[in-house]
Amino acid sequence: MTLLTDPLAYEFFVRALAASAVVGLVCAVIGTFMVLRGLAFMGDALSHAAFPGVVAAYLFGAPFYIGATIAAVGTSLAIGWISRRSRLRGDTTIGVLFSGMFALGIFLFSTIPNYVGDLFGLLFGEVLGISGSDLVALAALAAIVLALVAVFWKELLYSTFDPLGAGASGLPVARLEYLFLGLIAMTIVISLQAVGIILVVAMLVTPAAAAQLITDRFSRLILVAAAIGIVAPAVGLYVSYWTSTASAALIVLVETAAFLVALLLGPRTGLLRRRPARG
Amino acid sequence: MTVTKTTATTATAETTAGRGAAIHLEDVTVGYDDRPVLEHVNLTLQPGALTAVVGPNGGGKSTLLKLIAGLLKPWTGRIDVLGGAAGVRAREVAYVPQAEAVDWGFPISAGDVVMMGRYPALGPLRRPGPRDHAAVAAALDQVGMGAYARRQIGALSGGQRRRVFLARALASEPELYLLDEPVTGVDPATQEDLMRVLGAEAKAGRTVIASTHDLASATEHFRSIVAVNGTIIAQGDASLVLDTDVLRRTYGGHLLFVGDRAVLIDDAHHHDEAAGGEIHHHDGADGGPGHRS
């Protein structure tokens, strides 16, 4: 039992558990809508786009999440605007903007001498180093995102499933899309410290993908994704603690393992289920 | 046979006829990017109309429905829907998209799809109440899908999916039904059932507009027909599609005349013969990638 209780003696470990549970929950909820809207690539794009904002915030001595929010929300709005106004496909616009923003971040970063350790933290996450005030800010942002999803739940669901029918019957489909892009951006900012820029897309997409293999009811889909999103980071953190390995990588690896289990045992794909079902 | 061939001179007459109309389009032009799809469209439909929109693939059938639904903004001209500008009385409009436009793998049950018809009137935050659940159950019963409320939409047959989408439209209690190819590729029993429900709605004073490329169905089930190919070619009662001149101008190169028989040739080079007042058109060849009708 000490295997589970020992790390709890450390405040940093408890804070990391709380932070990763909040991040896992928000990512799972937003990620489920993202996957159903075919926007999985958008998560990758916006997390990279947040990078120059983080570096700029450091240069100006501002909190990192303010810079990250401005850069990610700005990029998501720009992607939405360019896709609507130009003939370019959405994924083309995303590809151009996300690499451009990431390059801008690296350029800004190269102007700072001796900053290497913190860069590693931002790219790959350092949830074990999260401070009490960071945790409060993160929880407040998460509460805002979840509250907005709760308020516009029906509208987001309808416009995700059938944008034409929803638009014709008076739902503001374009504004809902911008709202959702803004929610993705906020979710990424919330997740940056826990899993870092490179791995945040896994937090968004993997629980939703695993849940889709297990259930085909929308409400259960969100619940299963949320459960994976909350439990997997805790398991990952414990393994990371006892093996002294990278926490963010383990969080994502546990989620990937959950996905593989769903793939093997799930009632829909059920790679292992098929044979016993015959007998 | 009553055939109104729309020309520039009828436009002024239709302006006054527009009062009290369910749908009134005046010199409307619209397209995608900078390519016009429909030009100088004038159209007036009265409440209670049961109207089929016919025409070739890419002729602008879907575009016309999207214009009326407020999903596309006209480049020029004016559109009145239910007495206001398009989109103003949107909650009283039910739009059913083409089957190809729907993600049938979406994790949702038939009952949940029908409940979406209640969402716009509910507004943000409010959860569906007993009245909404009763409306959903009644709508599902009306289309013969009462036993399938908990079934996944992806697990339903093509005809059943179309029934569910009509139930969603019914549940929203609209004044105007806009349906894009509602009976394309469905079995005859479903076609009869859907048209019976829509006919009853029209009798009750609601306006029903559906696109179809099945000319036989258009003459059999609808009271009026609008022929579209780049603009409104003609508007009239069901016998309109028997007018060889109208057919020739609507379908252009897709139509061959062999003696007094009209032969429709669609984009995939299928052809069905029409003779003795019946014109058939093959269903399966529609819906190729990138087609717009």
XYZ file of C-alpha atoms in Angstrom:
572
model
C 0.000 0.000 0.000
C 2.933 2.323 0.618
C 3.387 2.149 -3.121
C 0.305 4.390 -3.425
C 0.563 6.451 -0.250
C 4.293 7.236 -0.098
C 4.326 9.840 -2.878
C 1.312 11.587 -1.326
C 3.594 12.846 1.452
C 5.019 15.253 -1.099
C 2.945 18.347 -1.798
C 4.337 18.631 -5.332
C 3.047 15.148 -6.099
C -0.464 15.914 -4.792
C -0.513 19.157 -6.796
C 0.581 17.240 -9.896
C -2.186 14.656 -9.372
C -4.804 17.403 -9.052
C -3.490 19.384 -12.033
C -3.271 16.370 -14.341
C -6.777 15.215 -13.364
C -8.198 18.655 -14.237
C -6.246 18.746 -17.496
C -7.303 15.185 -18.354
C -10.964 15.978 -17.776
C -11.031 19.189 -19.836
C -9.009 17.610 -22.638
C -11.324 14.586 -22.785
C -14.494 16.711 -23.050
C -13.117 19.134 -25.661
C -11.296 16.294 -27.424
C -14.532 14.323 -27.890
C -16.156 17.230 -29.756
C -12.885 17.759 -31.646
C -12.707 14.173 -32.869
C -16.371 14.207 -33.941
C -15.813 17.477 -35.818
C -12.773 16.053 -37.597
C -10.499 18.626 -35.948
C -7.895 16.281 -34.397
C -5.131 18.009 -36.383
C -6.243 21.364 -34.929
C -4.996 20.346 -31.466
C -1.494 19.770 -32.763
C -1.575 23.055 -34.667
C -2.726 25.218 -31.776
C -0.326 23.731 -29.244
C 2.607 24.562 -31.533
C 1.109 27.976 -32.265
C 1.048 28.769 -28.539
C 4.848 28.463 -28.353
C 5.819 31.986 -29.563
C 3.271 33.391 -27.094
C 4.969 31.561 -24.241
C 8.401 32.804 -25.240
C 7.132 36.367 -25.735
C 5.502 36.259 -22.294
C 8.848 35.252 -20.800
C 10.609 38.112 -22.637
C 8.083 40.605 -21.228
C 8.026 39.016 -17.775
C 4.322 38.104 -18.045
C 2.715 34.813 -16.926
C 3.158 32.170 -19.639
C -0.555 31.388 -19.951
C -1.394 34.957 -21.002
C 1.051 34.819 -23.919
C -0.024 31.288 -24.804
C -3.726 32.235 -24.777
C -3.198 35.241 -27.051
C -1.101 33.248 -29.533
C -3.369 30.164 -29.582
C -6.693 32.038 -29.728
C -5.282 34.419 -32.344
C -4.096 31.529 -34.505
C -7.373 29.613 -34.174
C -9.360 32.679 -35.227
C -6.962 33.267 -38.129
C -7.346 29.645 -39.277
C -11.145 29.943 -39.142
C -11.102 33.268 -40.974
C -8.681 32.206 -43.736
C -10.529 28.902 -44.304
C -13.813 30.757 -44.727
C -12.457 33.489 -46.985
C -9.994 31.643 -49.199
C -10.202 28.615 -51.428
C -7.538 26.832 -49.386
C -8.615 23.688 -47.599
C -8.720 23.911 -43.802
C -5.826 21.473 -43.285
C -3.635 23.479 -45.677
C -4.223 26.689 -43.722
C -3.560 24.863 -40.459
C -0.300 23.407 -41.801
C 0.995 26.811 -42.916
C 0.072 28.730 -39.769
C 1.166 26.134 -37.238
C 4.642 25.638 -38.652
C 5.026 29.388 -39.126
C 4.059 30.126 -35.531
C 6.307 27.360 -34.182
C 9.239 28.749 -36.196
C 8.503 32.209 -34.781
C 8.672 30.687 -31.295
C 12.009 29.042 -31.966
C 13.341 32.314 -33.424
C 12.244 34.291 -30.361
C 13.669 31.595 -28.139
C 17.070 31.743 -29.830
C 17.331 35.404 -28.823
C 17.398 34.385 -25.135
C 20.728 33.075 -23.807
C 20.798 30.133 -21.329
C 17.125 29.146 -21.315
C 17.468 25.511 -22.321
C 16.041 23.791 -19.238
C 12.744 25.649 -19.347
C 12.312 25.000 -23.064
C 12.481 21.291 -22.385
C 9.761 21.767 -19.767
C 7.457 23.557 -22.180
C 8.000 21.127 -25.018
C 7.602 18.010 -22.887
C 5.765 19.167 -19.771
C 6.744 19.420 -16.113
C 3.591 18.775 -14.159
C 5.628 17.808 -11.077
C 6.940 21.382 -10.928
C 3.535 23.083 -10.930
C 3.117 25.769 -8.255
C 0.089 26.376 -6.032
C -0.839 29.588 -7.874
C -0.441 27.870 -11.262
C -2.807 25.171 -10.062
C -5.416 27.772 -9.059
C -5.145 29.568 -12.428
C -5.357 26.256 -14.274
C -8.459 25.171 -12.317
C -10.164 28.531 -12.925
C -9.536 28.354 -16.694
C -10.751 24.747 -16.723
C -13.952 25.757 -14.920
C -14.609 28.449 -17.550
C -14.137 25.987 -20.424
C -16.377 23.336 -18.854
C -19.045 25.923 -17.976
C -19.156 27.182 -21.588
C -19.467 23.607 -22.868
C -22.318 22.986 -20.406
C -24.153 26.175 -21.437
C -23.886 25.493 -25.181
C -23.979 21.668 -24.962
C -27.066 21.215 -27.174
C -25.955 23.824 -29.691
C -22.431 22.375 -29.982
C -23.847 18.865 -30.384
C -26.367 19.859 -33.090
C -23.909 21.981 -35.067
C -21.299 19.204 -34.860
C -23.690 16.535 -36.143
C -25.572 18.497 -38.811
C -24.296 22.059 -39.382
C -26.715 22.603 -42.296
C -29.840 21.564 -40.379
C -28.694 23.488 -37.308
C -27.933 26.626 -39.323
C -31.237 26.540 -41.200
C -33.199 26.336 -37.950
C -31.483 29.412 -36.581
C -28.448 28.240 -34.578
C -25.477 30.613 -35.090
C -23.253 27.885 -36.574
C -20.348 30.171 -37.541
C -20.212 31.788 -34.084
C -20.416 28.363 -32.432
C -17.433 27.270 -34.522
C -15.391 30.262 -33.393
C -16.458 29.608 -29.795
C -15.287 26.019 -30.123
C -11.939 27.012 -31.649
C -11.507 29.383 -28.704
C -12.276 26.530 -26.293
C -9.641 24.327 -27.969
C -7.113 27.141 -27.607
C -7.916 27.607 -23.900
C -7.725 23.853 -23.301
C -4.276 23.727 -24.859
C -3.063 26.578 -22.671
C -4.376 24.709 -19.629
C -2.538 21.560 -20.722
C 0.803 23.101 -21.656
C 2.448 22.809 -18.264
C 1.197 19.287 -17.626
C 2.165 17.538 -20.852
C 3.895 20.161 -22.947
C 3.452 21.314 -26.528
C 4.497 18.077 -28.210
C 2.178 15.719 -26.314
C -0.937 17.831 -25.726
C -2.639 16.479 -28.845
C -2.554 13.003 -27.272
C -4.412 14.276 -24.197
C -7.083 15.709 -26.501
C -7.495 12.906 -28.997
C -6.555 9.613 -27.332
C -9.265 9.379 -24.615
C -11.979 10.323 -27.145
C -10.628 7.823 -29.658
C -10.509 5.040 -27.046
C -14.045 5.883 -25.896
C -15.318 5.687 -29.478
C -14.138 2.087 -29.603
C -16.056 1.237 -26.427
C -19.420 2.981 -26.825
C -21.519 4.567 -29.560
C -23.749 6.767 -27.373
C -22.672 10.385 -27.246
C -23.301 10.924 -23.511
C -21.470 7.703 -22.572
C -18.687 8.602 -24.990
C -17.963 11.788 -23.036
C -18.141 9.918 -19.707
C -15.749 7.152 -20.816
C -13.339 9.711 -22.322
C -13.471 11.751 -19.108
C -12.795 8.657 -16.993
C -9.742 7.778 -19.083
C -8.680 11.435 -19.012
C -8.776 11.530 -15.192
C -7.434 8.062 -14.314
C -4.656 7.700 -16.894
C -2.612 10.712 -15.693
C -2.755 9.434 -12.074
C -1.452 6.016 -13.137
C 1.183 7.687 -15.280
C 2.343 9.930 -12.434
C 2.755 7.007 -10.009
C 4.767 4.994 -12.536
C 6.819 8.078 -13.308
C 7.467 8.618 -9.560
C 8.585 5.050 -8.876
C 10.704 4.694 -11.998
C 12.057 8.271 -12.035
C 11.061 8.761 -15.668
C 9.416 11.589 -17.646
C 5.928 12.233 -16.231
C 4.291 13.656 -19.360
C 5.528 10.781 -21.484
C 4.092 8.263 -19.010
C 0.723 10.044 -18.865
C 0.461 9.799 -22.641
C 1.760 6.215 -22.681
C -0.912 5.115 -20.178
C -3.591 6.791 -22.313
C -2.201 5.051 -25.391
C -2.321 1.756 -23.481
C -5.993 2.450 -22.640
C -6.613 3.002 -26.348
C -4.922 -0.298 -27.254
C -6.955 -2.162 -24.612
C -10.149 -0.613 -26.042
C -9.027 -1.644 -29.507
C -8.490 -5.245 -28.406
C -11.520 -5.659 -26.142
C -14.011 -3.051 -27.348
C -17.423 -4.334 -28.498
C -17.119 -2.559 -31.844
C -13.624 -3.384 -33.074
C -13.124 -6.240 -30.590
C -10.056 -7.845 -32.151
C -9.971 -10.442 -29.355
C -13.724 -10.733 -28.938
C -14.555 -12.128 -32.311
C -13.346 -15.655 -31.720
C -15.218 -16.452 -28.464
C -18.374 -14.875 -29.960
C -18.481 -17.620 -32.560
C -18.697 -20.457 -30.051
C -51.952 22.256 -68.374
C -50.947 25.417 -66.534
C -47.388 26.436 -67.171
C -45.918 29.735 -66.078
C -42.745 30.352 -67.952
C -40.767 32.886 -65.993
C -39.512 35.760 -68.046
C -38.384 39.257 -67.147
C -41.888 40.632 -67.677
C -43.470 38.488 -64.955
C -41.108 39.834 -62.298
C -43.197 42.925 -61.514
C -46.399 40.904 -61.312
C -44.712 38.634 -58.776
C -43.659 41.543 -56.576
C -47.287 42.233 -55.694
C -48.038 38.506 -55.532
C -45.261 38.277 -52.903
C -47.498 39.577 -50.104
C -48.683 36.761 -47.868
C -46.464 34.305 -49.772
C -44.473 31.643 -47.894
C -41.497 32.075 -50.221
C -40.703 35.040 -52.402
C -37.461 35.379 -54.373
C -36.877 38.454 -56.502
C -34.117 38.545 -59.120
C -31.779 36.451 -56.949
C -28.298 35.476 -58.145
C -25.960 33.276 -56.108
C -22.985 30.952 -56.580
C -19.841 29.532 -55.028
C -16.498 31.387 -55.091
C -17.024 33.517 -58.181
C -18.976 31.002 -60.264
C -22.704 31.726 -60.412
C -24.970 28.688 -59.958
C -28.377 30.363 -60.053
C -29.040 33.630 -61.870
C -32.034 35.996 -61.894
C -34.313 33.678 -59.957
C -37.896 34.825 -59.431
C -40.100 32.478 -57.450
C -43.231 32.815 -55.327
C -44.819 29.971 -53.393
C -47.969 30.267 -51.277
C -48.432 28.665 -47.824
C -49.589 25.070 -48.187
C -47.592 24.520 -51.364
C -46.311 20.968 -51.964
C -43.583 21.658 -54.464
C -40.926 19.523 -56.131
C -37.750 21.149 -57.423
C -36.493 19.201 -60.456
C -33.511 19.663 -62.726
C -30.202 18.132 -63.775
C -27.220 17.539 -61.482
C -25.406 20.826 -60.970
C -28.510 22.714 -62.123
C -28.950 24.437 -58.755
C -31.631 22.373 -56.924
C -29.690 22.135 -53.637
C -28.479 25.708 -53.998
C -32.075 26.939 -54.276
C -33.015 25.080 -51.077
C -29.956 26.433 -49.224
C -30.815 29.974 -50.316
C -34.342 29.650 -48.926
C -32.919 28.055 -45.756
C -30.689 31.090 -45.251
C -27.549 28.913 -45.484
C -26.321 30.877 -48.502
C -26.449 34.647 -48.839
C -27.601 35.875 -52.262
C -25.117 37.953 -54.260
C -27.953 40.122 -55.505
C -31.728 40.209 -55.180
C -34.176 39.763 -52.335
C -35.439 36.676 -50.489
C -38.490 36.703 -48.207
C -39.247 33.587 -46.190
C -42.447 33.354 -44.116
C -42.893 37.109 -44.378
C -39.398 38.152 -43.276
C -35.885 38.167 -44.718
C -34.329 34.682 -45.018
C -33.143 33.553 -41.579
C -35.425 35.836 -39.547
C -38.019 33.153 -38.807
C -35.439 30.353 -38.910
C -36.959 28.462 -35.978
C -40.012 27.803 -38.131
C -37.844 26.324 -40.890
C -36.880 22.643 -40.974
C -34.081 21.680 -43.360
C -33.263 18.058 -44.151
C -29.853 17.685 -45.845
C -28.955 15.162 -48.544
C -28.092 11.756 -47.120
C -24.520 12.147 -48.425
C -24.034 15.265 -46.274
C -24.581 13.391 -42.990
C -21.926 11.561 -40.937
C -23.769 8.281 -40.294
C -20.989 7.062 -38.000
C -21.839 9.800 -35.479
C -22.474 8.277 -32.021
C -26.117 9.200 -31.614
C -29.477 7.442 -31.389
C -32.534 8.040 -33.581
C -34.394 9.593 -30.637
C -31.501 12.009 -29.960
C -31.462 13.089 -33.616
C -35.196 13.854 -33.468
C -34.708 15.735 -30.177
C -32.323 18.078 -32.021
C -35.408 19.433 -33.768
C -36.431 20.835 -30.370
C -33.033 22.435 -29.583
C -33.359 25.802 -31.362
C -36.609 26.648 -29.547
C -35.187 25.494 -26.194
C -32.166 27.783 -26.354
C -28.900 27.453 -24.384
C -28.894 25.810 -20.915
C -32.519 24.596 -20.924
C -32.861 20.826 -20.914
C -35.619 19.083 -22.880
C -38.788 18.734 -20.775
C -41.809 16.384 -20.875
C -43.355 18.315 -23.772
C -40.191 17.878 -25.828
C -40.014 14.147 -25.109
C -43.697 13.805 -26.039
C -43.105 15.702 -29.314
C -40.155 13.437 -30.174
C -42.172 10.277 -29.460
C -45.114 11.564 -31.529
C -42.856 12.493 -34.451
C -41.179 9.063 -34.425
C -44.595 7.378 -34.371
C -45.762 9.545 -37.262
C -42.987 8.187 -39.501
C -43.371 4.615 -38.233
C -40.119 4.640 -36.223
C -41.592 4.558 -32.693
C -39.820 1.303 -31.907
C -36.399 2.570 -33.020
C -35.841 5.565 -30.709
C -32.851 3.979 -28.957
C -31.280 2.549 -32.125
C -28.042 4.111 -33.417
C -28.623 6.058 -36.639
C -25.712 4.221 -38.254
C -27.462 0.891 -37.608
C -30.587 1.957 -39.532
C -31.327 1.308 -43.219
C -31.269 4.153 -45.734
C -35.055 4.452 -45.678
C -35.194 4.411 -41.875
C -32.549 7.158 -41.677
C -34.681 9.331 -43.974
C -37.725 8.632 -41.778
C -35.760 9.759 -38.685
C -34.710 13.003 -40.344
C -38.303 13.715 -41.369
C -39.291 13.036 -37.731
C -36.703 15.626 -36.625
C -38.327 18.131 -38.982
C -41.814 17.273 -37.648
C -40.640 17.599 -34.031
C -39.533 21.189 -34.653
C -43.146 22.072 -35.620
C -42.076 24.189 -38.608
C -44.088 26.293 -41.027
C -41.665 25.509 -43.853
C -40.113 22.160 -44.807
C -37.015 22.174 -47.026
C -35.893 18.677 -48.006
C -32.880 17.903 -50.217
C -33.544 14.653 -52.118
C -35.702 13.144 -49.330
C -36.803 10.092 -51.324
C -33.689 9.426 -53.379
C -32.657 5.791 -53.231
C -35.294 4.705 -50.691
C -37.680 1.766 -50.995
C -41.192 2.407 -52.411
C -42.902 1.845 -49.030
C -40.745 4.516 -47.367
C -41.314 6.859 -50.291
C -45.106 6.451 -49.944
C -44.996 6.945 -46.161
C -42.783 10.047 -46.286
C -44.881 11.643 -49.008
C -48.110 10.872 -47.137
C -46.766 12.682 -44.050
C -45.534 15.647 -46.121
C -48.847 15.782 -48.004
C -50.712 16.002 -44.692
C -48.425 18.803 -43.500
C -49.098 20.747 -46.716
C -52.855 20.202 -46.301
C -52.532 21.725 -42.817
C -51.172 24.888 -44.432
C -47.429 24.305 -44.048
C -45.173 24.813 -47.030
C -43.208 21.829 -48.331
C -40.385 22.136 -50.857
C -38.341 19.086 -51.828
C -35.722 18.581 -54.509
C -35.852 15.371 -56.490
C -34.426 14.039 -59.700
C -37.105 11.371 -59.887
C -39.559 12.922 -62.343
C -42.090 10.113 -61.905
C -42.176 10.774 -58.168
C -42.472 14.522 -58.783
C -45.594 14.126 -60.919
C -47.130 11.522 -58.643
C -46.585 13.050 -55.202
C -46.306 16.826 -55.574
C -48.912 19.414 -56.450
C -46.559 21.840 -58.142
C -43.184 21.658 -59.809
C -40.331 24.093 -60.247
C -37.877 23.195 -63.024
C -34.374 24.531 -62.369
C -31.258 24.690 -64.502
C -29.138 27.747 -63.770
C -32.362 29.683 -63.258
C -36.070 28.864 -62.964
C -36.946 27.332 -66.333
C -40.624 26.891 -65.540
C -43.073 26.685 -62.693
C -46.453 24.978 -62.808
C -48.576 22.013 -61.798
C -47.503 18.379 -61.914
C -48.153 18.044 -65.650
C -45.270 20.471 -66.224
C -42.756 17.687 -66.637
C -44.747 16.325 -69.574
C -44.067 19.479 -71.546
C -41.301 18.493 -73.952
C -40.238 22.099 -74.416
C -39.777 22.542 -70.652
C -37.936 19.234 -70.415
C -35.658 20.184 -73.271
C -34.746 23.503 -71.652
C -34.339 21.993 -68.169
C -32.231 19.005 -69.055
C -30.603 20.324 -72.236
C -28.062 17.865 -73.564
C -29.127 15.225 -71.050
C -32.394 14.702 -72.901
C -32.875 12.972 -76.216
C -36.073 12.900 -78.191
C -36.717 9.768 -80.189
C -39.947 10.390 -82.021
C -42.398 11.343 -79.280
C -40.442 9.558 -76.587
C -38.186 11.499 -74.237
C -35.073 9.726 -73.037
C -33.251 11.120 -70.024
C -29.516 10.632 -69.933
C -27.817 11.447 -66.649
C -24.204 12.210 -65.879
C -23.152 8.577 -65.510
C -24.538 7.698 -68.969
C -27.349 5.654 -67.552
C -30.577 6.139 -69.374
C -34.161 5.230 -68.788
C -36.902 5.504 -71.297
C -40.001 7.531 -70.837
C -43.086 6.923 -72.826
C -46.850 7.200 -72.576
C -46.736 10.044 -70.073
C -44.375 8.378 -67.642
C -40.840 9.528 -67.261
C -38.466 7.525 -65.163
C -35.032 8.447 -64.075
C -32.454 6.157 -62.640
C -31.656 6.839 -58.985
C -28.321 5.235 -58.291
C -26.118 7.283 -60.547
C -26.467 10.555 -58.630
C -24.116 11.681 -55.920
C -20.739 11.419 -57.568
C -17.922 13.354 -55.904
C -18.164 17.086 -56.240
C -21.590 17.137 -57.827
C -23.823 19.990 -56.900
C -27.482 19.939 -57.755
